[in-house]
PDB file of C-alpha atoms and ligand atoms in Angstrom:
ATOM      1  CA  MET J 210      10.275  22.389-102.485  1.00 85.00           C
ATOM      2  CA  THR J 211      12.141  20.125-100.071  1.00 94.00           C
ATOM      3  CA  LEU J 212      14.406  21.225 -97.324  1.00 98.00           C
ATOM      4  CA  ILE J 213      17.674  19.326 -97.066  1.00 98.00           C
ATOM      5  CA  ASP J 214      18.036  18.207 -93.503  1.00 98.00           C
ATOM      6  CA  GLY J 215      21.713  18.410 -92.879  1.00 98.00           C
ATOM      7  CA  LYS J 216      21.429  17.458 -89.219  1.00 98.00           C
ATOM      8  CA  ALA J 217      19.577  14.175 -90.107  1.00 98.00           C
ATOM      9  CA  ILE J 218      22.032  13.365 -92.865  1.00 98.00           C
ATOM     10  CA  ALA J 219      24.992  14.108 -90.657  1.00 98.00           C
ATOM     11  CA  GLN J 220      23.562  11.827 -88.076  1.00 98.00           C
ATOM     12  CA  GLN J 221      23.053   9.117 -90.688  1.00 98.00           C
ATOM     13  CA  VAL J 222      26.815   9.408 -91.728  1.00 98.00           C
ATOM     14  CA  ARG J 223      27.928   9.341 -88.039  1.00 98.00           C
ATOM     15  CA  ASP J 224      25.824   6.239 -87.380  1.00 98.00           C
ATOM     16  CA  GLU J 225      27.329   4.586 -90.410  1.00 98.00           C
ATOM     17  CA  VAL J 226      30.748   5.453 -89.360  1.00 98.00           C
ATOM     18  CA  ARG J 227      30.084   4.114 -85.880  1.00 98.00           C
ATOM     19  CA  GLU J 228      28.983   0.775 -87.402  1.00 98.00           C
ATOM     20  CA  GLU J 229      31.913   0.622 -89.778  1.00 98.00           C
ATOM     21  CA  VAL J 230      34.365   1.486 -86.860  1.00 98.00           C
ATOM     22  CA  ALA J 231      32.879  -1.379 -84.760  1.00 98.00           C
ATOM     23  CA  ALA J 232      33.221  -3.784 -87.713  1.00 98.00           C
ATOM     24  CA  TRP J 233      36.871  -2.701 -88.341  1.00 98.00           C
ATOM     25  CA  VAL J 234      37.753  -3.249 -84.737  1.00 98.00           C
ATOM     26  CA  ALA J 235      35.943  -6.620 -84.721  1.00 98.00           C
ATOM     27  CA  GLU J 236      38.238  -7.594 -87.627  1.00 97.00           C
ATOM     28  CA  GLY J 237      41.143  -7.158 -85.191  1.00 97.00           C
ATOM     29  CA  HIS J 238      42.279  -3.668 -86.210  1.00 97.00           C
ATOM     30  CA  ASP J 239      43.106  -0.892 -83.724  1.00 97.00           C
ATOM     31  CA  PRO J 240      40.464   1.693 -83.454  1.00 98.00           C
ATOM     32  CA  PRO J 241      41.154   4.741 -85.851  1.00 98.00           C
ATOM     33  CA  GLY J 242      42.794   7.613 -83.896  1.00 98.00           C
ATOM     34  CA  LEU J 243      42.312  11.279 -84.301  1.00 98.00           C
ATOM     35  CA  ALA J 244      44.730  13.757 -82.815  1.00 98.00           C
ATOM     36  CA  THR J 245      43.654  17.377 -82.294  1.00 98.00           C
ATOM     37  CA  VAL J 246      46.249  20.102 -81.547  1.00 98.00           C
ATOM     38  CA  LEU J 247      45.004  23.422 -79.993  1.00 98.00           C
ATOM     39  CA  VAL J 248      47.434  26.030 -79.228  1.00 98.00           C
ATOM     40  CA  GLY J 249      46.239  28.760 -76.741  1.00 96.00           C
ATOM     41  CA  ASP J 250      42.924  29.318 -75.178  1.00 90.00           C
ATOM     42  CA  ASP J 251      40.675  30.824 -77.894  1.00 93.00           C
ATOM     43  CA  ALA J 252      37.154  30.009 -76.584  1.00 94.00           C
ATOM     44  CA  ALA J 253      35.566  29.294 -80.103  1.00 94.00           C
ATOM     45  CA  SER J 254      38.547  27.039 -81.162  1.00 95.00           C
ATOM     46  CA  ALA J 255      38.278  25.177 -77.797  1.00 96.00           C
ATOM     47  CA  ILE J 256      34.563  24.557 -78.497  1.00 96.00           C
ATOM     48  CA  TYR J 257      35.345  23.290 -82.028  1.00 94.00           C
ATOM     49  CA  VAL J 258      37.992  20.926 -80.900  1.00 96.00           C
ATOM     50  CA  GLY J 259      35.886  19.713 -77.960  1.00 97.00           C
ATOM     51  CA  GLY J 260      33.113  18.966 -80.471  1.00 96.00           C
ATOM     52  CA  LYS J 261      35.434  16.954 -82.670  1.00 97.00           C
ATOM     53  CA  GLN J 262      36.790  14.900 -79.813  1.00 97.00           C
ATOM     54  CA  LYS J 263      33.287  14.240 -78.504  1.00 98.00           C
ATOM     55  CA  ALA J 264      32.028  13.274 -81.923  1.00 98.00           C
ATOM     56  CA  SER J 265      35.113  10.939 -82.347  1.00 98.00           C
ATOM     57  CA  ALA J 266      34.488   9.252 -79.072  1.00 98.00           C
ATOM     58  CA  GLU J 267      30.797   8.687 -79.916  1.00 98.00           C
ATOM     59  CA  VAL J 268      31.715   6.646 -82.954  1.00 98.00           C
ATOM     60  CA  GLY J 269      34.551   4.703 -81.387  1.00 98.00           C
ATOM     61  CA  ILE J 270      37.451   6.766 -82.734  1.00 98.00           C
ATOM     62  CA  ARG J 271      40.200   7.073 -80.277  1.00 98.00           C
ATOM     63  CA  GLY J 272      40.987  10.727 -79.355  1.00 98.00           C
ATOM     64  CA  PHE J 273      44.432  12.280 -78.737  1.00 98.00           C
ATOM     65  CA  ASP J 274      43.589  15.779 -77.506  1.00 97.00           C
ATOM     66  CA  HIS J 275      46.732  17.952 -77.370  1.00 98.00           C
ATOM     67  CA  ARG J 276      46.404  21.419 -75.841  1.00 97.00           C
ATOM     68  CA  LEU J 277      49.493  23.710 -75.848  1.00 98.00           C
ATOM     69  CA  ASP J 278      49.938  26.818 -73.845  1.00 97.00           C
ATOM     70  CA  HIS J 279      49.352  30.174 -75.593  1.00 97.00           C
ATOM     71  CA  SER J 280      53.067  30.873 -75.362  1.00 97.00           C
ATOM     72  CA  ALA J 281      54.082  27.592 -77.136  1.00 98.00           C
ATOM     73  CA  SER J 282      56.778  28.235 -79.820  1.00 98.00           C
ATOM     74  CA  HIS J 283      56.460  27.404 -83.479  1.00 98.00           C
ATOM     75  CA  ASP J 284      59.149  24.623 -83.021  1.00 98.00           C
ATOM     76  CA  GLU J 285      57.262  23.062 -80.151  1.00 98.00           C
ATOM     77  CA  VAL J 286      54.119  22.630 -82.135  1.00 98.00           C
ATOM     78  CA  ARG J 287      56.108  21.417 -85.145  1.00 98.00           C
ATOM     79  CA  ALA J 288      57.864  18.776 -82.915  1.00 98.00           C
ATOM     80  CA  LEU J 289      54.425  17.581 -81.623  1.00 98.00           C
ATOM     81  CA  LEU J 290      53.172  17.353 -85.229  1.00 98.00           C
ATOM     82  CA  HIS J 291      56.168  15.236 -86.169  1.00 98.00           C
ATOM     83  CA  GLU J 292      55.613  12.954 -83.119  1.00 98.00           C
ATOM     84  CA  LEU J 293      52.037  12.458 -84.207  1.00 98.00           C
ATOM     85  CA  ASN J 294      53.126  11.831 -87.870  1.00 98.00           C
ATOM     86  CA  ALA J 295      55.238   9.010 -86.464  1.00 98.00           C
ATOM     87  CA  ASN J 296      52.686   7.622 -84.035  1.00 98.00           C
ATOM     88  CA  PRO J 297      50.997   4.639 -85.699  1.00 97.00           C
ATOM     89  CA  ALA J 298      47.902   4.843 -83.277  1.00 97.00           C
ATOM     90  CA  VAL J 299      47.113   8.323 -84.926  1.00 98.00           C
ATOM     91  CA  ASN J 300      45.377   8.088 -88.229  1.00 98.00           C
ATOM     92  CA  GLY J 301      44.307  11.745 -88.501  1.00 98.00           C
ATOM     93  CA  ILE J 302      45.863  14.988 -87.404  1.00 98.00           C
ATOM     94  CA  LEU J 303      44.151  18.345 -87.019  1.00 97.00           C
ATOM     95  CA  LEU J 304      45.874  21.531 -86.176  1.00 96.00           C
ATOM     96  CA  GLN J 305      43.141  23.911 -85.041  1.00 96.00           C
ATOM     97  CA  LEU J 306      43.608  27.303 -86.730  1.00 93.00           C
ATOM     98  CA  PRO J 307      43.995  30.129 -86.135  1.00 94.00           C
ATOM     99  CA  THR J 308      47.213  29.752 -84.043  1.00 96.00           C
ATOM    100  CA  PRO J 309      48.788  32.553 -81.956  1.00 97.00           C
ATOM    101  CA  PRO J 310      51.050  34.864 -84.019  1.00 97.00           C
ATOM    102  CA  GLN J 311      54.337  33.158 -83.199  1.00 98.00           C
ATOM    103  CA  VAL J 312      53.090  29.890 -84.642  1.00 98.00           C
ATOM    104  CA  ASN J 313      52.807  29.756 -88.436  1.00 98.00           C
ATOM    105  CA  GLY J 314      49.726  27.496 -88.548  1.00 96.00           C
ATOM    106  CA  SER J 315      49.326  27.361 -92.373  1.00 92.00           C
ATOM    107  CA  ALA J 316      53.023  26.426 -92.841  1.00 96.00           C
ATOM    108  CA  LEU J 317      52.738  23.750 -90.060  1.00 97.00           C
ATOM    109  CA  THR J 318      49.663  22.307 -91.715  1.00 94.00           C
ATOM    110  CA  GLU J 319      51.721  21.429 -94.628  1.00 94.00           C
ATOM    111  CA  GLU J 320      53.987  19.298 -92.439  1.00 95.00           C
ATOM    112  CA  ILE J 321      51.116  16.978 -91.549  1.00 97.00           C
ATOM    113  CA  ASP J 322      51.700  13.559 -93.049  1.00 97.00           C
ATOM    114  CA  PRO J 323      49.378  13.558 -96.228  1.00 95.00           C
ATOM    115  CA  GLY J 324      48.122  10.130 -95.178  1.00 97.00           C
ATOM    116  CA  LYS J 325      46.774  11.666 -91.899  1.00 98.00           C
ATOM    117  CA  ASP J 326      45.568  14.897 -93.440  1.00 98.00           C
ATOM    118  CA  VAL J 327      41.917  14.459 -92.397  1.00 98.00           C
ATOM    119  CA  ASP J 328      41.218  18.101 -93.004  1.00 96.00           C
ATOM    120  CA  GLY J 329      42.255  17.536 -96.686  1.00 97.00           C
ATOM    121  CA  LEU J 330      44.083  20.780 -96.899  1.00 93.00           C
ATOM    122  CA  THR J 331      47.779  19.973 -97.487  1.00 94.00           C
ATOM    123  CA  PRO J 332      49.012  20.520-101.129  1.00 95.00           C
ATOM    124  CA  ILE J 333      49.372  16.840-101.699  1.00 96.00           C
ATOM    125  CA  SER J 334      45.627  16.295-100.802  1.00 96.00           C
ATOM    126  CA  THR J 335      44.812  19.364-103.091  1.00 96.00           C
ATOM    127  CA  GLY J 336      46.893  17.884-105.822  1.00 97.00           C
ATOM    128  CA  LEU J 337      45.245  14.539-105.581  1.00 96.00           C
ATOM    129  CA  LEU J 338      41.817  16.157-105.777  1.00 97.00           C
ATOM    130  CA  ALA J 339      42.857  18.277-108.749  1.00 96.00           C
ATOM    131  CA  LYS J 340      44.024  15.175-110.607  1.00 96.00           C
ATOM    132  CA  GLY J 341      40.933  13.187-109.581  1.00 93.00           C
ATOM    133  CA  LEU J 342      43.047  10.636-107.739  1.00 95.00           C
ATOM    134  CA  PRO J 343      41.823   8.994-104.436  1.00 94.00           C
ATOM    135  CA  GLY J 344      42.856  10.983-101.373  1.00 96.00           C
ATOM    136  CA  LEU J 345      41.530  12.728 -98.260  1.00 97.00           C
ATOM    137  CA  ARG J 346      39.154  15.518 -99.312  1.00 98.00           C
ATOM    138  CA  PRO J 347      38.309  18.657 -97.260  1.00 98.00           C
ATOM    139  CA  CYS J 348      35.448  18.025 -94.861  1.00 98.00           C
ATOM    140  CA  THR J 349      33.004  20.894 -95.675  1.00 98.00           C
ATOM    141  CA  PRO J 350      33.105  20.299 -99.509  1.00 98.00           C
ATOM    142  CA  SER J 351      32.707  16.647 -98.868  1.00 98.00           C
ATOM    143  CA  GLY J 352      29.736  17.363 -96.811  1.00 98.00           C
ATOM    144  CA  VAL J 353      28.190  19.355 -99.605  1.00 99.00           C
ATOM    145  CA  MET J 354      28.751  16.380-101.987  1.00 98.00           C
ATOM    146  CA  GLU J 355      27.131  14.004 -99.429  1.00 98.00           C
ATOM    147  CA  LEU J 356      24.010  16.120 -99.293  1.00 98.00           C
ATOM    148  CA  LEU J 357      23.754  16.020-103.034  1.00 98.00           C
ATOM    149  CA  ARG J 358      24.322  12.293-103.232  1.00 98.00           C
ATOM    150  CA  ARG J 359      21.942  11.320-100.581  1.00 98.00           C
ATOM    151  CA  HIS J 360      19.272  13.395-102.402  1.00 98.00           C
ATOM    152  CA  ASP J 361      20.132  11.665-105.756  1.00 98.00           C
ATOM    153  CA  VAL J 362      20.930  15.047-107.342  1.00 98.00           C
ATOM    154  CA  ALA J 363      22.063  14.248-110.908  1.00 98.00           C
ATOM    155  CA  LEU J 364      25.278  16.017-111.569  1.00 98.00           C
ATOM    156  CA  GLU J 365      26.470  14.463-114.858  1.00 98.00           C
ATOM    157  CA  GLY J 366      26.117  17.241-117.463  1.00 98.00           C
ATOM    158  CA  ALA J 367      24.329  19.607-114.995  1.00 98.00           C
ATOM    159  CA  GLU J 368      25.139  23.253-114.887  1.00 98.00           C
ATOM    160  CA  ALA J 369      26.783  23.775-111.486  1.00 99.00           C
ATOM    161  CA  VAL J 370      27.725  27.283-110.259  1.00 99.00           C
ATOM    162  CA  VAL J 371      29.860  27.753-107.212  1.00 99.00           C
ATOM    163  CA  VAL J 372      30.046  31.245-105.697  1.00 99.00           C
ATOM    164  CA  GLY J 373      33.310  31.591-103.761  1.00 98.00           C
ATOM    165  CA  ARG J 374      36.795  30.295-104.623  1.00 98.00           C
ATOM    166  CA  SER J 375      38.493  29.825-101.187  1.00 98.00           C
ATOM    167  CA  ASP J 376      41.050  27.035-100.785  1.00 96.00           C
ATOM    168  CA  LEU J 377      38.906  25.814 -97.913  1.00 95.00           C
ATOM    169  CA  VAL J 378      35.533  25.581 -99.587  1.00 98.00           C
ATOM    170  CA  GLY J 379      34.884  27.077-103.126  1.00 98.00           C
ATOM    171  CA  LYS J 380      37.900  25.571-104.982  1.00 98.00           C
ATOM    172  CA  PRO J 381      37.462  22.020-103.659  1.00 98.00           C
ATOM    173  CA  ILE J 382      33.768  22.050-104.214  1.00 98.00           C
ATOM    174  CA  SER J 383      34.248  23.168-107.821  1.00 98.00           C
ATOM    175  CA  ALA J 384      36.855  20.312-108.242  1.00 98.00           C
ATOM    176  CA  MET J 385      34.468  17.786-106.842  1.00 98.00           C
ATOM    177  CA  LEU J 386      31.560  18.808-108.954  1.00 98.00           C
ATOM    178  CA  LEU J 387      33.838  18.717-112.043  1.00 98.00           C
ATOM    179  CA  ALA J 388      35.013  15.201-110.976  1.00 97.00           C
ATOM    180  CA  ALA J 389      31.216  14.265-110.869  1.00 98.00           C
ATOM    181  CA  ASN J 390      30.882  15.432-114.532  1.00 98.00           C
ATOM    182  CA  ALA J 391      29.037  18.639-113.830  1.00 98.00           C
ATOM    183  CA  THR J 392      29.806  21.715-116.055  1.00 98.00           C
ATOM    184  CA  VAL J 393      31.245  24.058-113.445  1.00 98.00           C
ATOM    185  CA  THR J 394      31.505  27.790-113.137  1.00 99.00           C
ATOM    186  CA  THR J 395      33.352  29.191-110.234  1.00 99.00           C
ATOM    187  CA  CYS J 396      32.396  32.815-109.297  1.00 99.00           C
ATOM    188  CA  HIS J 397      34.209  35.222-107.099  1.00 98.00           C
ATOM    189  CA  SER J 398      34.369  38.944-106.176  1.00 98.00           C
ATOM    190  CA  ARG J 399      35.366  39.993-109.674  1.00 98.00           C
ATOM    191  CA  THR J 400      32.769  38.092-111.528  1.00 98.00           C
ATOM    192  CA  ARG J 401      30.717  40.233-113.901  1.00 98.00           C
ATOM    193  CA  ASP J 402      26.967  39.943-113.647  1.00 98.00           C
ATOM    194  CA  LEU J 403      26.879  37.175-110.924  1.00 98.00           C
ATOM    195  CA  ALA J 404      23.035  37.237-111.088  1.00 98.00           C
ATOM    196  CA  ALA J 405      23.120  36.075-114.754  1.00 98.00           C
ATOM    197  CA  VAL J 406      25.667  33.290-113.976  1.00 98.00           C
ATOM    198  CA  CYS J 407      23.608  32.198-111.052  1.00 99.00           C
ATOM    199  CA  ARG J 408      20.332  32.001-112.981  1.00 98.00           C
ATOM    200  CA  ARG J 409      21.940  29.342-115.254  1.00 98.00           C
ATOM    201  CA  ALA J 410      22.561  26.989-112.334  1.00 99.00           C
ATOM    202  CA  ASP J 411      20.832  23.587-112.034  1.00 99.00           C
ATOM    203  CA  VAL J 412      22.994  23.275-108.851  1.00 99.00           C
ATOM    204  CA  LEU J 413      24.006  26.412-107.101  1.00 99.00           C
ATOM    205  CA  ILE J 414      26.532  26.429-104.160  1.00 99.00           C
ATOM    206  CA  ALA J 415      27.066  29.578-102.269  1.00 99.00           C
ATOM    207  CA  ALA J 416      30.218  29.775-100.174  1.00 98.00           C
ATOM    208  CA  VAL J 417      30.904  33.507 -99.649  1.00 98.00           C
ATOM    209  CA  GLY J 418      30.337  34.738 -96.162  1.00 98.00           C
ATOM    210  CA  VAL J 419      28.072  37.616 -97.256  1.00 98.00           C
ATOM    211  CA  PRO J 420      24.565  37.207 -95.733  1.00 98.00           C
ATOM    212  CA  GLU J 421      21.851  37.051 -98.444  1.00 98.00           C
ATOM    213  CA  LEU J 422      24.113  37.973-101.277  1.00 98.00           C
ATOM    214  CA  VAL J 423      22.399  35.510-103.563  1.00 98.00           C
ATOM    215  CA  LYS J 424      18.883  36.911-104.208  1.00 98.00           C
ATOM    216  CA  GLY J 425      15.711  34.697-104.519  1.00 98.00           C
ATOM    217  CA  ASP J 426      15.159  35.796-108.151  1.00 98.00           C
ATOM    218  CA  TRP J 427      18.799  34.599-109.100  1.00 98.00           C
ATOM    219  CA  ILE J 428      17.540  30.966-108.536  1.00 98.00           C
ATOM    220  CA  LYS J 429      16.391  29.025-111.648  1.00 98.00           C
ATOM    221  CA  GLU J 430      13.004  27.417-111.183  1.00 98.00           C
ATOM    222  CA  GLY J 431      13.665  23.853-109.881  1.00 98.00           C
ATOM    223  CA  ALA J 432      17.388  24.439-108.992  1.00 98.00           C
ATOM    224  CA  VAL J 433      19.155  22.695-106.062  1.00 98.00           C
ATOM    225  CA  VAL J 434      20.611  25.339-103.754  1.00 98.00           C
ATOM    226  CA  ILE J 435      23.269  24.591-101.119  1.00 99.00           C
ATOM    227  CA  ASP J 436      24.211  27.431 -98.708  1.00 98.00           C
ATOM    228  CA  VAL J 437      27.575  27.069 -97.078  1.00 98.00           C
ATOM    229  CA  GLY J 438      27.392  30.489 -95.451  1.00 98.00           C
ATOM    230  CA  SER J 439      27.834  30.458 -91.646  1.00 97.00           C
ATOM    231  CA  PRO J 440      26.632  31.726 -89.221  1.00 96.00           C
ATOM    232  CA  ALA J 441      24.288  33.525 -91.535  1.00 98.00           C
ATOM    233  CA  GLY J 442      23.255  32.146 -94.902  1.00 98.00           C
ATOM    234  CA  ASP J 443      24.618  33.527 -98.222  1.00 98.00           C
ATOM    235  CA  VAL J 444      21.264  32.889 -99.905  1.00 98.00           C
ATOM    236  CA  GLU J 445      18.091  34.901 -99.501  1.00 98.00           C
ATOM    237  CA  PHE J 446      16.313  31.896 -98.104  1.00 98.00           C
ATOM    238  CA  ALA J 447      12.667  32.876 -97.932  1.00 98.00           C
ATOM    239  CA  ALA J 448      12.489  34.051-101.610  1.00 98.00           C
ATOM    240  CA  ALA J 449      14.949  31.301-102.814  1.00 98.00           C
ATOM    241  CA  ARG J 450      12.795  28.498-101.344  1.00 98.00           C
ATOM    242  CA  GLU J 451       9.812  29.522-103.560  1.00 97.00           C
ATOM    243  CA  ARG J 452      11.843  28.590-106.686  1.00 98.00           C
ATOM    244  CA  ALA J 453      14.312  25.943-105.545  1.00 98.00           C
ATOM    245  CA  ARG J 454      13.462  22.178-105.810  1.00 98.00           C
ATOM    246  CA  LEU J 455      15.874  21.388-102.972  1.00 98.00           C
ATOM    247  CA  ILE J 456      17.432  23.852-100.571  1.00 98.00           C
ATOM    248  CA  THR J 457      19.600  23.853 -97.457  1.00 98.00           C
ATOM    249  CA  PRO J 458      18.586  25.958 -94.365  1.00 98.00           C
ATOM    250  CA  VAL J 459      21.058  27.870 -92.276  1.00 98.00           C
ATOM    251  CA  PRO J 460      21.632  26.566 -89.606  1.00 98.00           C
ATOM    252  CA  GLY J 461      20.976  22.828 -89.984  1.00 98.00           C
ATOM    253  CA  GLY J 462      22.217  22.514 -93.590  1.00 98.00           C
ATOM    254  CA  VAL J 463      25.826  22.158 -94.485  1.00 98.00           C
ATOM    255  CA  GLY J 464      27.113  22.988 -90.949  1.00 97.00           C
ATOM    256  CA  PRO J 465      26.526  19.591 -89.228  1.00 97.00           C
ATOM    257  CA  MET J 466      28.119  17.716 -92.161  1.00 98.00           C
ATOM    258  CA  THR J 467      31.703  19.010 -91.501  1.00 97.00           C
ATOM    259  CA  ILE J 468      32.376  16.927 -88.417  1.00 97.00           C
ATOM    260  CA  ALA J 469      30.512  13.954 -89.854  1.00 98.00           C
ATOM    261  CA  MET J 470      32.902  13.906 -92.809  1.00 98.00           C
ATOM    262  CA  LEU J 471      35.946  14.410 -90.601  1.00 98.00           C
ATOM    263  CA  LEU J 472      34.934  11.132 -88.789  1.00 98.00           C
ATOM    264  CA  ASP J 473      34.520   9.444 -92.218  1.00 98.00           C
ATOM    265  CA  ASN J 474      37.956  10.782 -93.232  1.00 98.00           C
ATOM    266  CA  THR J 475      39.568   9.460 -90.186  1.00 98.00           C
ATOM    267  CA  LEU J 476      38.210   5.910 -90.738  1.00 98.00           C
ATOM    268  CA  LEU J 477      39.201   6.243 -94.436  1.00 98.00           C
ATOM    269  CA  ALA J 478      42.881   7.205 -93.414  1.00 98.00           C
ATOM    270  CA  ALA J 479      42.926   4.172 -91.014  1.00 98.00           C
ATOM    271  CA  ARG J 480      41.882   1.815 -93.787  1.00 96.00           C
ATOM    272  CA  ALA J 481      44.306   3.337 -96.351  1.00 94.00           C
ATOM    273  CA  ARG J 482      47.310   2.848 -94.013  1.00 86.00           C
ATOM    274  CA  VAL J 483      46.603  -0.901 -93.633  1.00 66.00           C
ATOM    275  CA  ARG J 484      46.047  -1.526 -97.187  1.00 54.00           C
TER     276      ARG J 484
HETATM  277  P1  NAP Y 290      36.631  33.211 -97.771  1.00 78.57           P
HETATM  278  O1  NAP Y 290      37.823  32.617 -97.624  1.00 78.57           O
HETATM  279  O2  NAP Y 290      36.276  34.542 -97.236  1.00 78.57           O
HETATM  280  O3  NAP Y 290      36.187  33.255 -99.302  1.00 78.57           O
HETATM  281  C1  NAP Y 290      34.983  33.890 -99.788  1.00 78.57           C
HETATM  282  C2  NAP Y 290      34.908  33.815-101.266  1.00 78.57           C
HETATM  283  O4  NAP Y 290      33.776  34.551-101.689  1.00 78.57           O
HETATM  284  C3  NAP Y 290      36.080  34.398-102.115  1.00 78.57           C
HETATM  285  O5  NAP Y 290      36.400  33.638-103.046  1.00 78.57           O
HETATM  286  C4  NAP Y 290      35.535  35.791-102.443  1.00 78.57           C
HETATM  287  O6  NAP Y 290      35.998  36.231-103.703  1.00 78.57           O
HETATM  288  C5  NAP Y 290      34.073  35.437-102.687  1.00 78.57           C
HETATM  289  N1  NAP Y 290      33.300  36.644-102.639  1.00 78.57           N
HETATM  290  C6  NAP Y 290      33.294  37.589-101.596  1.00 78.57           C
HETATM  291  N2  NAP Y 290      32.468  38.563-101.889  1.00 78.57           N
HETATM  292  C7  NAP Y 290      31.784  38.239-103.126  1.00 78.57           C
HETATM  293  C8  NAP Y 290      30.946  38.937-103.834  1.00 78.57           C
HETATM  294  N3  NAP Y 290      30.343  40.072-103.548  1.00 78.57           N
HETATM  295  N4  NAP Y 290      30.489  38.319-105.021  1.00 78.57           N
HETATM  296  C9  NAP Y 290      31.115  37.170-105.361  1.00 78.57           C
HETATM  297  N5  NAP Y 290      31.938  36.434-104.604  1.00 78.57           N
HETATM  298  C10 NAP Y 290      32.316  37.086-103.425  1.00 78.57           C
HETATM  299  O7  NAP Y 290      35.358  32.275 -97.109  1.00 78.57           O
HETATM  300  P2  NAP Y 290      35.270  30.666 -96.991  1.00 78.57           P
HETATM  301  O8  NAP Y 290      36.290  30.236 -95.953  1.00 78.57           O
HETATM  302  O9  NAP Y 290      35.278  30.127 -98.314  1.00 78.57           O
HETATM  303  O10 NAP Y 290      33.798  30.607 -96.286  1.00 78.57           O
HETATM  304  C11 NAP Y 290      32.652  30.923 -97.087  1.00 78.57           C
HETATM  305  C12 NAP Y 290      31.466  30.827 -96.146  1.00 78.57           C
HETATM  306  O11 NAP Y 290      31.274  29.513 -95.762  1.00 78.57           O
HETATM  307  C13 NAP Y 290      31.510  31.662 -94.799  1.00 78.57           C
HETATM  308  O12 NAP Y 290      30.284  32.114 -94.434  1.00 78.57           O
HETATM  309  C14 NAP Y 290      31.969  30.611 -93.793  1.00 78.57           C
HETATM  310  O13 NAP Y 290      31.744  30.965 -92.480  1.00 78.57           O
HETATM  311  C15 NAP Y 290      31.310  29.391 -94.391  1.00 78.57           C
HETATM  312  N6  NAP Y 290      31.884  28.200 -93.985  1.00 78.57           N
HETATM  313  C16 NAP Y 290      31.071  27.245 -93.378  1.00 78.57           C
HETATM  314  C17 NAP Y 290      31.586  26.006 -92.910  1.00 78.57           C
HETATM  315  C18 NAP Y 290      30.587  24.975 -92.343  1.00 78.57           C
HETATM  316  O14 NAP Y 290      29.434  25.105 -92.313  1.00 78.57           O
HETATM  317  N7  NAP Y 290      31.155  23.925 -91.694  1.00 78.57           N
HETATM  318  C19 NAP Y 290      32.946  25.623 -93.159  1.00 78.57           C
HETATM  319  C20 NAP Y 290      33.735  26.633 -93.754  1.00 78.57           C
HETATM  320  C21 NAP Y 290      33.172  27.888 -94.086  1.00 78.57           C
HETATM  321  P3  NAP Y 290      37.652  36.544-103.989  1.00 78.57           P
HETATM  322  O15 NAP Y 290      38.381  35.270-104.034  1.00 78.57           O
HETATM  323  O16 NAP Y 290      37.615  37.251-105.277  1.00 78.57           O
HETATM  324  O17 NAP Y 290      38.003  37.442-102.718  1.00 78.57           O
END
């Protein structure tokens, strides 16, 4: 069994983005810009936004850190997003969710210019992914694919099982695995005999949010197991690692990949705008 070291792979991605940003700027382009919009003073959200801004600065991405008061109106946030859509120095826009109740965060996310949708969650980005067309992909699912890619996991023709069908994680991962020519089964809370479906998996992705839902004896001998669960893993790790060929720990597996892929998306968005 080999542990997938998400921290090390995320650092590799970040180092590569830093080098690519430096080369991009050396070619005479403006540095890519990432705008974050935080409404209110939720402590966890402030930490996430701070982490994204810090990681951006480390790779040479220019940060636009917008913080609005807890009482900011829906229209104020909307006006700021439209201003950022129009600002050519901004290549990526993130509206940190959740927003206070008077601000409809999910509706506003849809107003982000699809070319700047570095979270990959607008209907346009979702449609591009569903059609297999180039576009900005959601960061955590991209991080999962990057872990598989960097471990040379063969996906073509493989039985891939994804547990979870959220718009944020499960559905986009299923679409990406399908695009990589895996045979994909997507499971959810109404799936009959989840154990039997998981036992078929050459590649098993757990994105549920129920600690240790996936039991060790559901893992096929030699399977690759990716656990998206956070902060606790969705897979019974100690037992699963005895059977898996490759497995992610929690923490230190998928978690660190999300910000790394956000940086990559911001560079991608900057390049796509110039092309
Ligand atoms: P979510 O929106 O709550 O979706 C959970 C999915 O799991 C749903 O599709 C649900 O089915 C399914 N499910 C729930 N109970 C189940 C059961 N007993 N059997 C089979 N399927 C079941 O969660 P999410 O946003 O996708 O997040 C999933 C996990 O990933 C969470 O632990 C979250 O914290 C973590 N996460 C980590 C990162 C990161 O590391 N950067 C990023 C995002 C999320 P239904 O659709 O039928 O309800």
